[in-house]
Amino acid sequence: MNAPDILRQLGLDTVNFGAFDGHWHGSGMKHTSLSPTNGHPIAKISTATHEDYKLVIERAHEAFLQWRDIPAPKRGEVIRQLGNALREKKDLLGSLVSLEMGKIKAEGDGEVQEMIDICDFACGLSRQLYGLTMHSERLHHRMYEQWHPLGVIGVISAFNFPVAVWAWNAAIAAVCGNATLWKPSSETPLCAIACTKIAERVCDANKVNPAIFSLIIGPGSSVGELLLNDPRIPMVSATGSCEMGKRVGEVVGRRLGRTILELGGNNAIIVTQYADLALASRAILFGAVGTAGQRCTSTRRIIVHESRHDDLVKRLLASYKQVVIGDPLDSHTLMGPLVNKAAVKTMQDAIQRIKEEGGKILYGGDILPEDKFPGGCYVKPCIAEAPHDARIIHEETFAPILYIIPYKSFDEAVAIHNEVPQGLSSAIFTTNLLEAEQFLSAIGSDCGIANVNIGTSGAEIGGAFGGEKETGGGRESGSDSWKAYMRRQTNTINWSRDLPLAQGIKFGD
């Protein structure tokens, strides 16, 4: 299926509006979305201006005021239908993700499946927005807590998950009674428009008007800053780099707004002397090469016991040489392109720094020839060795670079693991119960996600997703993370004829 067919069947045109509030508009500059597979233009977007933003946020706030009054199970029904609408468009939307972002088709489809799964999860959640009751110390008083909708939730998403991140936030926010305003990455605006059009049809069918799912496409320096500074947006959920997250936290925090920050990862796998290397090497390959190393959960560091070092490196080199690189829509491809030429340069700069900081390249890292991949952003995945304290290793390079770091003692491995400033995902491969339990304990991994005998990638919607330190501390999906999208209220009811005060305080007669 070619690009025009994909766009047509998803309701997109050669020129599309970049603002949606129940009506499509956009009076700003034209932005062209380019495919990283060949550098060709896919379609254009009329971006949003300040005036477009004002219209969108006003309508989004109006939508919230009406939506919050709908019973939660009925809100859940709308999200159930959104999941079904996504099921119908899974193949097309997965293809668009591959075309515009560059991840292989299997991963594009998998990302859409995450959207479907979160809609199912949120639908069930709509009947489980539980509060607690507690006993009052005052006679004939009852106390309980309840949770109310928060408002318009701002969602800022990154290019590497151009559809799933929105759904992770929007589906749960919606059943909690909120509206959402989505600002997607300028690298993947067509994916956002396609998702919003699907949601628009579901809302129209259920007479949800004004629209609870709004969209604004434009530069972060303009409409992005408006969103961050807007007091009508009580919470902003932002996914992206640590630098971007610090800006979001600073601006939103200055007005005492809330944030959910899902930022960088520098994820490691400890491979111990007791590891199943066949299992570990498969997990490492997917974690490091999947999405061309452009996941926040990509595997970036391998901390391997010195006794297993040579064997593991041999296995990885053999696996890397078999990776098929090419068109992400080709079913035989295992690794597609980087998202743009700037990402290719960033990778090349990192490789140069590896050499300057005492490391060496064991495999790959080359830019693939223009005659074989005209206009594309293709590279060979890279395996490198470098000292664990090299500065480049402590930074997140959003590219398929894997660092091999040997260790002697298990405590040394954990210390190396935890010494980077990011703390998203982590894993250990071992058949030793004591090592596994220590890794999962308070003195083990300092990450928000810690796995045993499974890689760092592949989060499920049933578990809260997020990390610590410079990863931002935010959590999405799973467990009780829905509470982040609501405001807690404590209620006390006096059903007596007296007015006793707490703590036995006497005031007057």
Coordinates of N, CA, C and O in Angstrom, one line a residue, residues 57-172:
I57 N -8.3 26.0 23.1 CA -8.4 25.9 24.5 C -9.7 26.3 25.1 O -10.3 25.7 26.0
E58 N -10.4 27.3 24.5 CA -11.7 27.7 24.9 C -12.7 26.6 24.7 O -13.5 26.3 25.6
R59 N -12.6 26.0 23.6 CA -13.6 24.9 23.3 C -13.3 23.7 24.2 O -14.2 23.0 24.6
A60 N -12.0 23.4 24.4 CA -11.6 22.3 25.2 C -12.1 22.4 26.6 O -12.6 21.5 27.3
H61 N -12.0 23.7 27.2 CA -12.5 23.9 28.5 C -14.0 23.8 28.6 O -14.6 23.2 29.5
E62 N -14.7 24.3 27.5 CA -16.1 24.1 27.5 C -16.5 22.6 27.4 O -17.5 22.2 28.1
A63 N -15.7 21.8 26.7 CA -16.0 20.4 26.6 C -15.8 19.7 27.9 O -16.7 18.9 28.3
F64 N -14.8 20.1 28.7 CA -14.6 19.6 30.0 C -15.8 19.8 30.9 O -16.2 18.9 31.6
L65 N -16.3 21.1 30.9 CA -17.4 21.4 31.8 C -18.6 20.6 31.6 O -19.4 20.3 32.5
Q66 N -18.8 20.1 30.3 CA -20.0 19.3 30.0 C -19.6 17.8 30.3 O -20.4 17.0 30.8
W67 N -18.5 17.4 29.9 CA -18.1 16.0 30.0 C -18.0 15.5 31.4 O -18.3 14.3 31.7
R68 N -17.5 16.4 32.3 CA -17.3 16.0 33.7 C -18.6 15.5 34.4 O -18.6 14.8 35.4
D69 N -19.8 16.0 33.8 CA -21.1 15.7 34.4 C -21.6 14.3 33.9 O -22.7 13.9 34.4
I70 N -21.0 13.7 32.9 CA -21.4 12.4 32.4 C -21.0 11.3 33.3 O -19.8 11.3 33.8
P71 N -21.8 10.4 33.7 CA -21.4 9.3 34.6 C -20.2 8.6 34.0 O -20.1 8.3 32.8
A72 N -19.3 8.2 34.9 CA -18.0 7.6 34.5 C -18.3 6.3 33.6 O -17.6 6.1 32.6
P73 N -19.2 5.4 34.0 CA -19.4 4.2 33.1 C -19.8 4.6 31.7 O -19.5 3.9 30.7
K74 N -20.6 5.7 31.6 CA -21.0 6.1 30.2 C -19.8 6.7 29.5 O -19.7 6.6 28.3
R75 N -18.9 7.4 30.2 CA -17.7 7.9 29.6 C -16.8 6.7 29.1 O -16.2 6.7 28.1
G76 N -16.8 5.6 29.9 CA -16.1 4.4 29.6 C -16.6 3.7 28.3 O -15.9 3.2 27.5
E77 N -17.9 3.9 28.1 CA -18.5 3.3 26.9 C -18.0 4.0 25.6 O -17.7 3.4 24.6
V78 N -17.8 5.3 25.7 CA -17.3 6.0 24.6 C -15.9 5.6 24.3 O -15.5 5.4 23.1
I79 N -15.1 5.4 25.3 CA -13.7 4.9 25.2 C -13.7 3.5 24.6 O -12.8 3.1 23.9
R80 N -14.6 2.7 25.0 CA -14.7 1.3 24.5 C -14.9 1.4 23.0 O -14.3 0.6 22.2
Q81 N -15.8 2.3 22.5 CA -16.0 2.4 21.1 C -14.8 3.0 20.4 O -14.5 2.6 19.2
L82 N -14.0 3.9 21.1 CA -12.8 4.3 20.5 C -11.8 3.2 20.3 O -11.2 3.1 19.2
G83 N -11.7 2.3 21.2 CA -10.9 1.1 21.0 C -11.3 0.3 19.8 O -10.5 -0.2 19.0
N84 N -12.6 0.1 19.6 CA -13.1 -0.6 18.5 C -12.8 0.1 17.2 O -12.5 -0.5 16.2
A85 N -12.9 1.4 17.2 CA -12.6 2.2 16.0 C -11.1 2.0 15.6 O -10.7 2.0 14.4
L86 N -10.3 2.0 16.6 CA -8.8 1.8 16.4 C -8.6 0.4 15.9 O -7.7 0.2 15.1
R87 N -9.3 -0.6 16.4 CA -9.1 -1.9 15.8 C -9.4 -2.0 14.3 O -8.7 -2.6 13.6
E88 N -10.4 -1.3 13.9 CA -10.8 -1.3 12.5 C -9.7 -0.6 11.6 O -9.5 -1.0 10.5
K89 N -8.9 0.3 12.2 CA -7.9 1.1 11.5 C -6.5 0.6 11.8 O -5.5 1.3 11.5
K90 N -6.4 -0.5 12.5 CA -5.1 -0.9 13.1 C -4.0 -1.0 12.0 O -2.9 -0.5 12.1
D91 N -4.3 -1.7 10.9 CA -3.4 -1.9 9.8 C -3.0 -0.6 9.2 O -1.8 -0.4 8.9
L92 N -4.0 0.2 8.9 CA -3.7 1.5 8.2 C -2.9 2.4 9.1 O -1.9 3.0 8.7
L93 N -3.3 2.5 10.4 CA -2.6 3.4 11.3 C -1.2 2.9 11.6 O -0.3 3.7 11.7
G94 N -1.1 1.6 11.7 CA 0.3 1.0 11.9 C 1.2 1.3 10.7 O 2.4 1.6 10.9
S95 N 0.6 1.3 9.5 CA 1.4 1.6 8.3 C 1.8 3.1 8.3 O 2.9 3.4 7.9
L96 N 0.9 4.0 8.8 CA 1.2 5.4 8.8 C 2.4 5.7 9.8 O 3.2 6.5 9.6
V97 N 2.3 5.0 11.0 CA 3.4 5.1 11.9 C 4.7 4.7 11.3 O 5.8 5.4 11.5
S98 N 4.7 3.6 10.6 CA 6.0 3.2 9.9 C 6.4 4.2 8.9 O 7.6 4.5 8.7
L99 N 5.5 4.7 8.1 CA 5.8 5.6 7.0 C 6.3 7.0 7.5 O 7.3 7.5 7.0
E100 N 5.7 7.5 8.6 CA 6.1 8.8 9.1 C 7.2 8.8 10.1 O 8.0 9.7 10.2
M101 N 7.2 7.7 11.0 CA 8.2 7.7 12.0 C 9.4 6.8 11.7 O 10.5 7.1 12.1
G102 N 9.2 5.7 11.0 CA 10.2 4.8 10.5 C 10.4 3.5 11.2 O 11.2 2.7 10.8
K103 N 9.5 3.3 12.3 CA 9.6 1.9 12.9 C 9.0 0.9 12.0 O 8.1 1.2 11.2
I104 N 9.5 -0.3 12.2 CA 9.0 -1.4 11.3 C 7.5 -1.6 11.5 O 7.0 -1.3 12.5
K105 N 6.9 -2.2 10.5 CA 5.5 -2.4 10.5 C 5.0 -3.2 11.7 O 3.9 -2.8 12.3
A106 N 5.7 -4.2 12.1 CA 5.3 -5.0 13.3 C 5.2 -4.1 14.5 O 4.3 -4.3 15.3
E107 N 6.2 -3.2 14.6 CA 6.2 -2.3 15.8 C 5.1 -1.2 15.6 O 4.5 -0.8 16.6
G108 N 4.9 -0.8 14.4 CA 3.8 0.2 14.2 C 2.5 -0.4 14.6 O 1.7 0.2 15.3
D109 N 2.2 -1.6 14.1 CA 1.0 -2.3 14.5 C 0.9 -2.5 16.0 O -0.2 -2.4 16.6
G110 N 2.1 -2.9 16.6 CA 2.1 -3.1 18.0 C 1.8 -1.9 18.8 O 1.1 -1.9 19.9
E111 N 2.2 -0.7 18.3 CA 1.9 0.5 19.0 C 0.4 0.8 18.9 O -0.2 1.3 19.9
V112 N -0.2 0.6 17.8 CA -1.7 0.7 17.7 C -2.4 -0.2 18.7 O -3.4 0.1 19.3
Q113 N -1.8 -1.4 18.8 CA -2.4 -2.4 19.7 C -2.4 -1.9 21.1 O -3.3 -2.1 21.9
E114 N -1.3 -1.2 21.5 CA -1.2 -0.5 22.8 C -2.4 0.4 23.0 O -3.0 0.5 24.1
M115 N -2.8 1.2 22.0 CA -3.9 2.1 22.1 C -5.2 1.3 22.3 O -6.0 1.7 23.1
I116 N -5.4 0.2 21.6 CA -6.6 -0.6 21.8 C -6.6 -1.1 23.2 O -7.6 -1.1 23.9
D117 N -5.5 -1.7 23.7 CA -5.4 -2.2 25.0 C -5.7 -1.2 26.1 O -6.4 -1.5 27.1
I118 N -5.2 0.0 25.9 CA -5.4 1.0 26.9 C -6.9 1.5 26.9 O -7.5 1.8 28.0
C119 N -7.5 1.4 25.8 CA -9.0 1.7 25.8 C -9.8 0.7 26.5 O -10.7 1.0 27.3
D120 N -9.4 -0.6 26.3 CA -10.0 -1.7 27.1 C -9.8 -1.5 28.6 O -10.7 -1.6 29.4
F121 N -8.6 -1.2 28.9 CA -8.2 -1.0 30.3 C -9.0 0.2 30.9 O -9.6 0.1 32.0
A122 N -9.1 1.3 30.2 CA -9.8 2.5 30.7 C -11.3 2.2 30.8 O -11.9 2.8 31.7
C123 N -11.8 1.5 29.9 CA -13.3 1.2 29.9 C -13.6 0.5 31.3 O -14.5 0.8 32.0
G124 N -12.8 -0.6 31.6 CA -13.0 -1.2 32.9 C -12.8 -0.3 34.0 O -13.5 -0.4 35.1
L125 N -11.8 0.5 33.9 CA -11.5 1.5 35.0 C -12.6 2.4 35.3 O -12.7 2.9 36.4
S126 N -13.4 2.7 34.3 CA -14.5 3.7 34.5 C -15.5 3.2 35.5 O -16.3 4.1 36.0
R127 N -15.5 2.0 35.9 CA -16.3 1.5 37.0 C -15.6 1.2 38.3 O -16.1 0.6 39.2
Q128 N -14.3 1.7 38.3 CA -13.5 1.4 39.5 C -12.7 2.6 40.0 O -11.6 2.5 40.5
L129 N -13.3 3.8 39.9 CA -12.7 5.0 40.3 C -13.0 5.1 41.8 O -13.8 6.0 42.3
Y130 N -12.4 4.3 42.6 CA -12.8 4.1 44.0 C -12.2 5.1 44.9 O -11.0 5.5 44.7
G131 N -12.9 5.5 45.9 CA -12.4 6.3 47.1 C -12.5 5.4 48.3 O -13.1 4.4 48.3
L132 N -11.8 5.9 49.4 CA -11.8 5.2 50.6 C -12.8 5.8 51.6 O -13.1 7.0 51.6
T133 N -13.3 5.0 52.6 CA -14.0 5.5 53.7 C -13.1 5.3 54.9 O -12.3 4.4 55.0
M134 N -13.2 6.2 55.9 CA -12.4 6.1 57.1 C -13.3 6.5 58.3 O -14.3 7.2 58.2
H135 N -12.9 6.0 59.5 CA -13.6 6.3 60.7 C -13.2 7.7 61.3 O -12.0 8.0 61.4
S136 N -14.2 8.5 61.6 CA -14.0 9.7 62.2 C -13.8 9.6 63.8 O -14.3 8.7 64.4
E137 N -12.9 10.4 64.3 CA -12.8 10.4 65.8 C -13.9 11.1 66.5 O -14.0 11.1 67.7
R138 N -14.8 11.8 65.7 CA -15.9 12.5 66.3 C -17.2 11.6 66.2 O -17.5 11.0 65.2
L139 N -18.0 11.7 67.3 CA -19.2 10.9 67.4 C -20.2 11.3 66.4 O -20.4 12.5 66.1
H140 N -20.8 10.3 65.7 CA -21.8 10.5 64.7 C -21.3 11.3 63.5 O -22.0 12.2 63.1
H141 N -20.1 11.0 63.1 CA -19.6 11.7 61.9 C -19.1 10.6 61.0 O -18.7 9.5 61.4
R142 N -19.2 10.8 59.7 CA -18.7 9.9 58.7 C -17.7 10.6 57.8 O -17.9 11.8 57.4
M143 N -16.6 9.9 57.4 CA -15.6 10.5 56.6 C -15.4 9.6 55.4 O -15.4 8.4 55.5
Y144 N -15.1 10.2 54.2 CA -14.7 9.4 53.1 C -14.0 10.3 52.1 O -14.0 11.6 52.3
E145 N -13.3 9.7 51.1 CA -12.7 10.5 50.1 C -13.3 10.2 48.7 O -13.8 9.0 48.5
Q146 N -13.3 11.1 47.8 CA -13.8 10.9 46.5 C -12.9 11.6 45.5 O -12.1 12.5 45.9
W147 N -13.0 11.2 44.2 CA -12.1 11.7 43.2 C -13.0 12.4 42.1 O -13.9 11.9 41.6
H148 N -12.6 13.6 41.8 CA -13.3 14.4 40.8 C -12.4 14.7 39.6 O -11.2 14.8 39.7
P149 N -13.0 15.0 38.4 CA -12.2 15.3 37.2 C -11.4 16.6 37.5 O -11.8 17.4 38.3
L150 N -10.3 16.7 36.8 CA -9.3 17.7 37.0 C -9.5 18.9 36.1 O -9.4 20.1 36.5
G151 N -9.7 18.6 34.8 CA -9.9 19.7 33.8 C -9.4 19.3 32.5 O -9.5 18.2 32.0
V152 N -8.8 20.3 31.7 CA -8.2 20.0 30.4 C -6.8 19.5 30.7 O -6.0 20.2 31.3
I153 N -6.5 18.3 30.2 CA -5.1 17.7 30.4 C -4.3 18.0 29.1 O -4.7 17.6 28.0
G154 N -3.2 18.6 29.3 CA -2.3 18.8 28.1 C -1.4 17.6 27.9 O -0.9 17.0 28.9
V155 N -1.3 17.1 26.7 CA -0.5 15.9 26.4 C 0.5 16.3 25.3 O 0.1 16.8 24.2
I156 N 1.8 16.2 25.7 CA 2.9 16.5 24.8 C 3.6 15.2 24.5 O 4.1 14.5 25.4
S157 N 3.6 14.8 23.2 CA 4.1 13.5 22.9 C 5.4 13.6 22.0 O 5.5 14.6 21.3
A158 N 6.2 12.6 22.0 CA 7.4 12.6 21.2 C 7.2 11.8 19.9 O 6.3 11.1 19.8
F159 N 8.2 11.9 19.0 CA 8.1 11.3 17.7 C 8.1 9.8 17.8 O 7.6 9.1 16.9
N160 N 8.8 9.2 18.8 CA 9.1 7.8 18.7 C 7.9 6.9 19.0 O 7.9 5.7 18.6
F161 N 6.9 7.4 19.8 CA 5.7 6.8 19.9 C 4.6 7.8 19.6 O 3.9 8.3 20.4
P162 N 4.4 7.9 18.3 CA 3.5 9.0 17.8 C 2.0 8.9 18.1 O 1.3 9.8 17.9
V163 N 1.6 7.7 18.4 CA 0.2 7.5 18.7 C -0.1 6.9 20.1 O -1.1 7.3 20.8
A164 N 0.7 6.0 20.6 CA 0.4 5.3 21.8 C 0.4 6.2 23.0 O -0.4 6.1 23.9
V165 N 1.4 7.1 23.1 CA 1.5 8.0 24.3 C 0.3 8.8 24.4 O -0.2 9.1 25.6
W166 N -0.3 9.3 23.3 CA -1.5 10.1 23.4 C -2.6 9.2 24.0 O -3.3 9.6 25.0
A167 N -2.8 8.0 23.6 CA -3.8 7.1 24.0 C -3.7 6.8 25.5 O -4.6 6.7 26.3
W168 N -2.4 6.5 25.9 CA -2.1 6.2 27.3 C -2.7 7.3 28.2 O -3.2 7.0 29.3
N169 N -2.5 8.5 27.8 CA -3.0 9.6 28.6 C -4.5 9.9 28.4 O -5.3 10.0 29.3
A170 N -4.9 10.0 27.1 CA -6.2 10.5 26.7 C -7.3 9.5 27.2 O -8.4 10.0 27.6
A171 N -7.1 8.2 27.0 CA -8.2 7.3 27.4 C -8.5 7.3 28.9 O -9.6 7.3 29.3
I172 N -7.4 7.3 29.7 CA -7.6 7.3 31.1 C -8.2 8.7 31.6 O -9.1 8.8 32.4

